[in-house]
Structure formats: C-alpha cells, structure tokens
GROMACS .gro file of C-alpha atoms in nm:
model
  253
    1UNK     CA    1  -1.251  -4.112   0.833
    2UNK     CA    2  -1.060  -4.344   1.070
    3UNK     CA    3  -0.885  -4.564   0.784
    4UNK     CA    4  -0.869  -4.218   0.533
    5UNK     CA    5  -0.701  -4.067   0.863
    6UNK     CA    6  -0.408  -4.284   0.881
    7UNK     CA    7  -0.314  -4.317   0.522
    8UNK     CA    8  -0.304  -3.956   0.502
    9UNK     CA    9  -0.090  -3.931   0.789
   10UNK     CA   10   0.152  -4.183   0.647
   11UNK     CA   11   0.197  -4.041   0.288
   12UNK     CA   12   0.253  -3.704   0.403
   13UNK     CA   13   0.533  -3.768   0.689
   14UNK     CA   14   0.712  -4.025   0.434
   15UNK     CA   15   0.716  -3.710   0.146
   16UNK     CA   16   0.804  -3.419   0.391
   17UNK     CA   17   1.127  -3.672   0.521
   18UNK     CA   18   1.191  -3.728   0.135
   19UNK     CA   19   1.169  -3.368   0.060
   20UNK     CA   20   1.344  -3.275   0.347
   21UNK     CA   21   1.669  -3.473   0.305
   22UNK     CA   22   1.664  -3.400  -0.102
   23UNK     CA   23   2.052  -3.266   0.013
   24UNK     CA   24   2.294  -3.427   0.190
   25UNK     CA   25   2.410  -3.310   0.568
   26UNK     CA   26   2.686  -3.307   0.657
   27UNK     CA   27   2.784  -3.189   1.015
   28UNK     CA   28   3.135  -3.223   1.149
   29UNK     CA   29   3.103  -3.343   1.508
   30UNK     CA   30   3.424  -3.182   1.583
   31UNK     CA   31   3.361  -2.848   1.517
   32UNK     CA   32   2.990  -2.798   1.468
   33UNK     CA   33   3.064  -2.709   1.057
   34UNK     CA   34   2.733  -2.802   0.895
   35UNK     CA   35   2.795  -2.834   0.472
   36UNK     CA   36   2.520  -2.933   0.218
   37UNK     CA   37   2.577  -3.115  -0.033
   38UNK     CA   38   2.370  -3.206  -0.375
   39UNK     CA   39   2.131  -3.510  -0.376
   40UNK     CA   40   2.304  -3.813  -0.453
   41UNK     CA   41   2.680  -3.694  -0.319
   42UNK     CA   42   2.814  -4.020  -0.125
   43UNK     CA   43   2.965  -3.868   0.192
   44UNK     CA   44   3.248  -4.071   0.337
   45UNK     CA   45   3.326  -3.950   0.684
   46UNK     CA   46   3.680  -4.017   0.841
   47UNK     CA   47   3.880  -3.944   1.147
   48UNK     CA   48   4.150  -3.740   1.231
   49UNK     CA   49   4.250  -3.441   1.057
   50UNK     CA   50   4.050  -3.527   0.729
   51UNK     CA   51   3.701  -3.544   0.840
   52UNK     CA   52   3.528  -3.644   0.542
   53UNK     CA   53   3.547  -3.752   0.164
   54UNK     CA   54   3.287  -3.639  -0.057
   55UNK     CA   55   3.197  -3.741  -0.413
   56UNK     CA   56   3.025  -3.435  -0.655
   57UNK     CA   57   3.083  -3.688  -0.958
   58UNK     CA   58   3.199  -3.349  -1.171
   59UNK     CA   59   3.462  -3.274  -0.893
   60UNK     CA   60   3.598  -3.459  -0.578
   61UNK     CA   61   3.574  -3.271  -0.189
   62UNK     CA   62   3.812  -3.325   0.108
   63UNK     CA   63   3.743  -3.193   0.510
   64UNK     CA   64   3.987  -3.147   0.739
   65UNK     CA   65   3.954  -2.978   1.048
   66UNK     CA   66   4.119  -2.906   1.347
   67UNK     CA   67   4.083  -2.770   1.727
   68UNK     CA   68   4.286  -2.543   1.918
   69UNK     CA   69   4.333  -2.734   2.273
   70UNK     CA   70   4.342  -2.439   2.443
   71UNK     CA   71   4.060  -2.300   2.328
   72UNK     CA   72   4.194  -1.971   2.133
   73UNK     CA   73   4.138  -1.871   1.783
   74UNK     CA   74   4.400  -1.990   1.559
   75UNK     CA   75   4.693  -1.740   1.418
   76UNK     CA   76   4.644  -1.716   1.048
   77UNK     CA   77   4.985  -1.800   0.979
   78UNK     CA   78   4.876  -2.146   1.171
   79UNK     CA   79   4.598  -2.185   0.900
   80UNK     CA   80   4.794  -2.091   0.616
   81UNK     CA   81   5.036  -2.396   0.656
   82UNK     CA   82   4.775  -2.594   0.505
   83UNK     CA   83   4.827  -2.474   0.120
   84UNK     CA   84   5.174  -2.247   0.250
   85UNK     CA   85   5.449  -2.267  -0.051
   86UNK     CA   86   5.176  -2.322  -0.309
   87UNK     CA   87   5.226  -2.678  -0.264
   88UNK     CA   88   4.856  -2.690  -0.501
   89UNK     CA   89   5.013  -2.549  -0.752
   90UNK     CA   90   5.059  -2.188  -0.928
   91UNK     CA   91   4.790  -1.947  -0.755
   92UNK     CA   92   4.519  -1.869  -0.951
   93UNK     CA   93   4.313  -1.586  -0.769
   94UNK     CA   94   4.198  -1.544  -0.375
   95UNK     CA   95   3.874  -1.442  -0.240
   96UNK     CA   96   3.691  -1.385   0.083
   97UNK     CA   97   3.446  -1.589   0.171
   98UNK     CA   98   3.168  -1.314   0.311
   99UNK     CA   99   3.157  -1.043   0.572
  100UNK     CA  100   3.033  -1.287   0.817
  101UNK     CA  101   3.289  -1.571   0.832
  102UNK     CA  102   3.629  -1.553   0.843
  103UNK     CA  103   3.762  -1.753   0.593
  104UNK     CA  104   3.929  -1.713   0.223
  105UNK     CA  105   3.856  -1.896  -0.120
  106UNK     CA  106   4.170  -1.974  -0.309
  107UNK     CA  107   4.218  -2.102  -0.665
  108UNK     CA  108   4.507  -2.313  -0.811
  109UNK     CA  109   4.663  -2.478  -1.173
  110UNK     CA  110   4.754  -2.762  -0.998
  111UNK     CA  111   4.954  -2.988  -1.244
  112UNK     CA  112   4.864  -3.392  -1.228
  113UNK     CA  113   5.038  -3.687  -1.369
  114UNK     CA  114   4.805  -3.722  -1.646
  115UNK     CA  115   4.609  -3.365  -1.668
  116UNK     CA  116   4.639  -3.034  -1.496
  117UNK     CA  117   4.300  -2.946  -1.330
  118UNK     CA  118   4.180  -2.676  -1.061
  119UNK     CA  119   4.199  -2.700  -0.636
  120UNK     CA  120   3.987  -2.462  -0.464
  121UNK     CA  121   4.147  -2.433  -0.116
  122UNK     CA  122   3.850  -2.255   0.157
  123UNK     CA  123   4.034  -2.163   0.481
  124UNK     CA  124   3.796  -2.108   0.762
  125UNK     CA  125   3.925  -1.966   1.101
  126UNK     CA  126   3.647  -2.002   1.356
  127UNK     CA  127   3.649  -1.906   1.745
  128UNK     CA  128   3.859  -2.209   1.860
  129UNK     CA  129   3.931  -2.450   1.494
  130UNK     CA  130   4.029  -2.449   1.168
  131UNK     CA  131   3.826  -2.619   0.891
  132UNK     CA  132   3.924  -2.682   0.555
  133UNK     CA  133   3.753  -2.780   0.220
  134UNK     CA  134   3.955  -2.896  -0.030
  135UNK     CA  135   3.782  -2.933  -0.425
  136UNK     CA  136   3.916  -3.042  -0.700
  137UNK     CA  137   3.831  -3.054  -1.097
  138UNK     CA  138   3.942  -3.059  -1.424
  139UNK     CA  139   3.766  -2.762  -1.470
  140UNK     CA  140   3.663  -2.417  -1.247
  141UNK     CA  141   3.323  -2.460  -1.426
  142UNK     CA  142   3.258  -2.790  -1.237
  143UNK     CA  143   3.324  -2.657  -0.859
  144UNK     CA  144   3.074  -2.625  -0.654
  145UNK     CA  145   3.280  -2.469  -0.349
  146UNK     CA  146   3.148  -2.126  -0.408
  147UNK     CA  147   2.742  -2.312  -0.396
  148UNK     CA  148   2.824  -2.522  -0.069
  149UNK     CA  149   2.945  -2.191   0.105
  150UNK     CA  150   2.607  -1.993   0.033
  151UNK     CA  151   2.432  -2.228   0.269
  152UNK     CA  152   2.723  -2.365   0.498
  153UNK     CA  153   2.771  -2.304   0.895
  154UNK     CA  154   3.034  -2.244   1.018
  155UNK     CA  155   2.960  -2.202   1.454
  156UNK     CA  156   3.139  -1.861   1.623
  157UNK     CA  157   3.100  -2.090   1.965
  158UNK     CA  158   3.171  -2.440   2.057
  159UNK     CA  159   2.932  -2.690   1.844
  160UNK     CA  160   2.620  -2.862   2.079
  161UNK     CA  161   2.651  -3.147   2.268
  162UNK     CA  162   2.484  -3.403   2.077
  163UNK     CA  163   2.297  -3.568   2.337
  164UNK     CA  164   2.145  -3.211   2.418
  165UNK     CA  165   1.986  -3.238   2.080
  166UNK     CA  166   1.836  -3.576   2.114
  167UNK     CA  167   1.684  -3.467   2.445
  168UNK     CA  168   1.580  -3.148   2.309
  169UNK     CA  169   1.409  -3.371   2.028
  170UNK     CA  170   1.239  -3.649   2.219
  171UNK     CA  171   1.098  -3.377   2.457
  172UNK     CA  172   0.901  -3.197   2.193
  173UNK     CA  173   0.756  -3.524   2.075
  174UNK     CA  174   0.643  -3.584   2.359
  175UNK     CA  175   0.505  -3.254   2.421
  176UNK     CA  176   0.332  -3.284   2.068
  177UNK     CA  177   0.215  -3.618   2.160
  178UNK     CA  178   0.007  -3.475   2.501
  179UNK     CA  179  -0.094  -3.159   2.295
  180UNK     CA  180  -0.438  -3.363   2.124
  181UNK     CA  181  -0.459  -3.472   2.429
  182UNK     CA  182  -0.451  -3.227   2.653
  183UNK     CA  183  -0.717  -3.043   2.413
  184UNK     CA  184  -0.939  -3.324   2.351
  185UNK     CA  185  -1.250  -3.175   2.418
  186UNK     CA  186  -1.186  -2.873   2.172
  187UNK     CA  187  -1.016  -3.072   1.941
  188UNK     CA  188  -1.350  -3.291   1.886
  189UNK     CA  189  -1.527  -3.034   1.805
  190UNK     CA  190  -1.355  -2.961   1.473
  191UNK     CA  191  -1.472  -3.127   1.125
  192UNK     CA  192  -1.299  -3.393   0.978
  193UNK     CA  193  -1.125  -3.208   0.753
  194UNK     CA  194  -0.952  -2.946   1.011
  195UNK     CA  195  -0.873  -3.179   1.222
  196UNK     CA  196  -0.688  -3.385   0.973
  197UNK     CA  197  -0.498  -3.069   0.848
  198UNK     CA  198  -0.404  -2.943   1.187
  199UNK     CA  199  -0.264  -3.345   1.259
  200UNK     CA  200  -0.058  -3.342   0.910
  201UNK     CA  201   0.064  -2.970   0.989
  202UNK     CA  202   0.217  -3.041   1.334
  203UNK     CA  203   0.371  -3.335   1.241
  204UNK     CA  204   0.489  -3.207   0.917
  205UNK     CA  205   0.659  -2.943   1.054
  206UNK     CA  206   0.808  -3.134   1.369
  207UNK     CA  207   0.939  -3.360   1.061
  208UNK     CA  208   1.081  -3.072   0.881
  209UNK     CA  209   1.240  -2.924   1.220
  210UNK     CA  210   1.403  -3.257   1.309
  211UNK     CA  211   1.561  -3.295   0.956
  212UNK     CA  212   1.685  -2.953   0.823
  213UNK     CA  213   1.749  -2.833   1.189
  214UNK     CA  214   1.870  -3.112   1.426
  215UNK     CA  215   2.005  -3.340   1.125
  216UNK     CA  216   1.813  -3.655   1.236
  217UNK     CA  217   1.736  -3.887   0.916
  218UNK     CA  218   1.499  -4.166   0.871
  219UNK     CA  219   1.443  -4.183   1.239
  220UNK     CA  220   1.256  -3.883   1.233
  221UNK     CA  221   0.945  -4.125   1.142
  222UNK     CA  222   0.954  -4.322   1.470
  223UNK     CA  223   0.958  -3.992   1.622
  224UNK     CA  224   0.664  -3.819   1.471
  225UNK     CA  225   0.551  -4.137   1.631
  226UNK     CA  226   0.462  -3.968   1.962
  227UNK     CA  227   0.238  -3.680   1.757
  228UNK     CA  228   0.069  -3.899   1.567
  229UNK     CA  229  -0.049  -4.174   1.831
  230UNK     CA  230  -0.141  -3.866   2.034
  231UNK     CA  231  -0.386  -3.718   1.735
  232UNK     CA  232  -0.510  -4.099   1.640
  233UNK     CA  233  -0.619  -4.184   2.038
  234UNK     CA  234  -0.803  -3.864   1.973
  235UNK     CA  235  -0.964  -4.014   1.658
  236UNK     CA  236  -1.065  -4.326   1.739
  237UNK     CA  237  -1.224  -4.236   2.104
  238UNK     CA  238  -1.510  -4.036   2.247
  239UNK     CA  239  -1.376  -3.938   2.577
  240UNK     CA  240  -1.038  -3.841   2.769
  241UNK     CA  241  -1.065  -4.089   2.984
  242UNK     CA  242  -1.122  -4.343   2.696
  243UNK     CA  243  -0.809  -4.234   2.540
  244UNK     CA  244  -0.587  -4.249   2.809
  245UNK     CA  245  -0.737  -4.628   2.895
  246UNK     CA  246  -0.621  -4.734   2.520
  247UNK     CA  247  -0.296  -4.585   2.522
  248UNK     CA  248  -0.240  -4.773   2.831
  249UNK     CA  249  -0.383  -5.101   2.724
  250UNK     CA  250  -0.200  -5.110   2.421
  251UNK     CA  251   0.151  -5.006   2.602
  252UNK     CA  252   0.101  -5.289   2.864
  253UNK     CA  253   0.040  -5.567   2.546
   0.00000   0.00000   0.00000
C-alpha cells in the first residue's frame, strides 16, 4: 500500500496542475484584471501603460491599463481618449460589455498597409483605473474578445496585495499538512482505499484552489508538499508520537 500510496499521490497532483492551467492567466498586477486566455497563447507581459502582448495565432491582443493617483473613478471622456477621433478606423458597431462591469465593446474597419482587418477596442472603467484590450484580425470571425470577457475580472476595489496571497497560501498548507496529523488516531482506522481517496481529494482540491484561484503555477507541487508529507507520516507509522519523531529526524538530516 505504502509504494501504491505514493505513486497515486504523484500522478494525480501532476494531472489536476495540468488540467488546471489548460488556460492561460493572466492577472495584471496593477489593477487586479484577471483575463484567460486559450491553451497555448504566449503571453508577453510589459510595463507601463501596455501591460501585456498576447498571441491568439488567428488574431493578435494588446493591455493597457492605467490608475487614477488619486484614487477616483475615471471620467469617461478620460477613457475615451484611447480610440477618441476613430483613430482605428471607420466605426463598425458598439456594445456593452454586461450589466455588471462598466465597460463598452467597440468594432472598427481599420485600413492596413497591406489589408484592411477588424480592431475590437473593450473600454473598462473600474473604481480607481482604466483597462484596455485591444484585438485585432483580418476577420470579426477570428476575435475572441467577446470569449475572454465571459470569464474575465475585472475588481470594483483595489486588487490584493500579493504577498497577502502567498501567506494566505502557505498557511493552508500548513494547516492541511497538521490535519492527518492532528487526526491520526481516526484516520488509521479507515481502509486503504478511503484513506487514499480522502489524501488525493484534499490535495487535489488545495491544487485546484491554488491554480484557478490564487494563480500560482508549477509551484503549486512543492506546496501540496506540506499535505502530502502530512498524510504519508500517517502511512508509514503506527503511532503519533512515531510520526512526529520521523518528521523531525528527517528535517534535522
């Protein structure tokens, strides 16, 4: 059980990362915008007013955002300098982008040296910035603007602190790691078999919480780390006190 134990363990927290990060984050650190993108997309992030460059291989994506420094909410007539004069071409139509976010979807015909294709301006106005996606193609068909808004974020407050997050993180897996502990002696009662599905199921989720929800990446596996040394000292011992002398031992070598 010991060696089929581990290898189970393994398999499943490499496939729920994999699974987990089949599309690509991206979260603006200035303004807490969070934007997925299709598998495969090569995200380029920059500084300054463009925050990011982003390949759809059928269409091309630009960020920019921007912060009020006094923290008020932009004017729209602030916003609208960014495609004001139709400097994208000859307007094609203009949208909202839902009831719950501020923000409007504009097509244009903008004409190119070569060939005329299609810029879809999105104008977001959000409780202190401005963000901007910019998409281009040679044809409407090929944007995927109106697809990355269904499952964008766009914060009403200032975005987290990112080194909240990491200690948010790093105290759950260590929470998770004293949980088997803390409940040896029920835990040891259980089969084989439920006790190996209640170790994948915590960590599995734990993985799935640190990916979709915190946007960690591969480092998620050291993490689930603490969880799954917890579960195997539980494993491989027959008392508390035994398992609290090997994690120990093997910390001081």
């Amino acid at each position: 059980m010991k060696k089929s134990y581990i290898i189970s363990i393994l398999i499943v927290l490499s496939s729920v990362v994999v699974l987990a990060q089949d599309n690509v984050v991206f979260t603006d650190s200035l303004t807490g915008v969070q934007l997925c993108f299709p598998q495969g997309t090569n995200v380029k992030k920059t500084n300054g007013f463009k925050r990011a460059e982003a390949d759809l291989g059928t269409s091309y994506v630009s960020l920019y955002a921007m912060k009020n420094a006094d923290g008020k909410q932009f004017s729209w007539s602030r916003i609208n300098e960014f495609d004001r004069d139709d400097k994208f071409g000859s307007l094609l139509k203009s949208e909202r982008v839902s009831d719950d976010v501020d923000g409007w979807v504009r097509y244009y015909q903008t004409r190119g040296k070569r060939k005329d294709y299609i810029s879809c301006v999105t104008l977001i106005r959000g409780k202190e910035y401005a963000f901007y996606i910019l998409e281009t193609a040679y044809q409407q068909e090929n944007l995927q603007t109106p697809i990355i808004l269904q499952t964008a974020q766009f914060p009403k407050a200032p975005a987290p602190l990112t080194g909240i997050s990491y200690l948010i993180v790093w105290i759950v897996a260590g929470a998770l790691f004293l949980f088997p502990l803390i409940f040896f002696p029920w835990l040891k009662k259980l089969s084989n078999k439920v006790y190996l599905i209640l170790a994948i199921l915590e960590i599995a989720v734990f993985c799935i919480w640190c990916v979709t929800m915190m946007d960690f990446g591969w480092i998620t596996i050291l993490l689930a780390g603490g969880p799954f040394v917890g579960f195997l000292l539980v494993s491989l011992t027959d008392s508390w006190w035994e398992a609290i002398s090997k994690f120990f031992e093997n910390l001081s070598t």
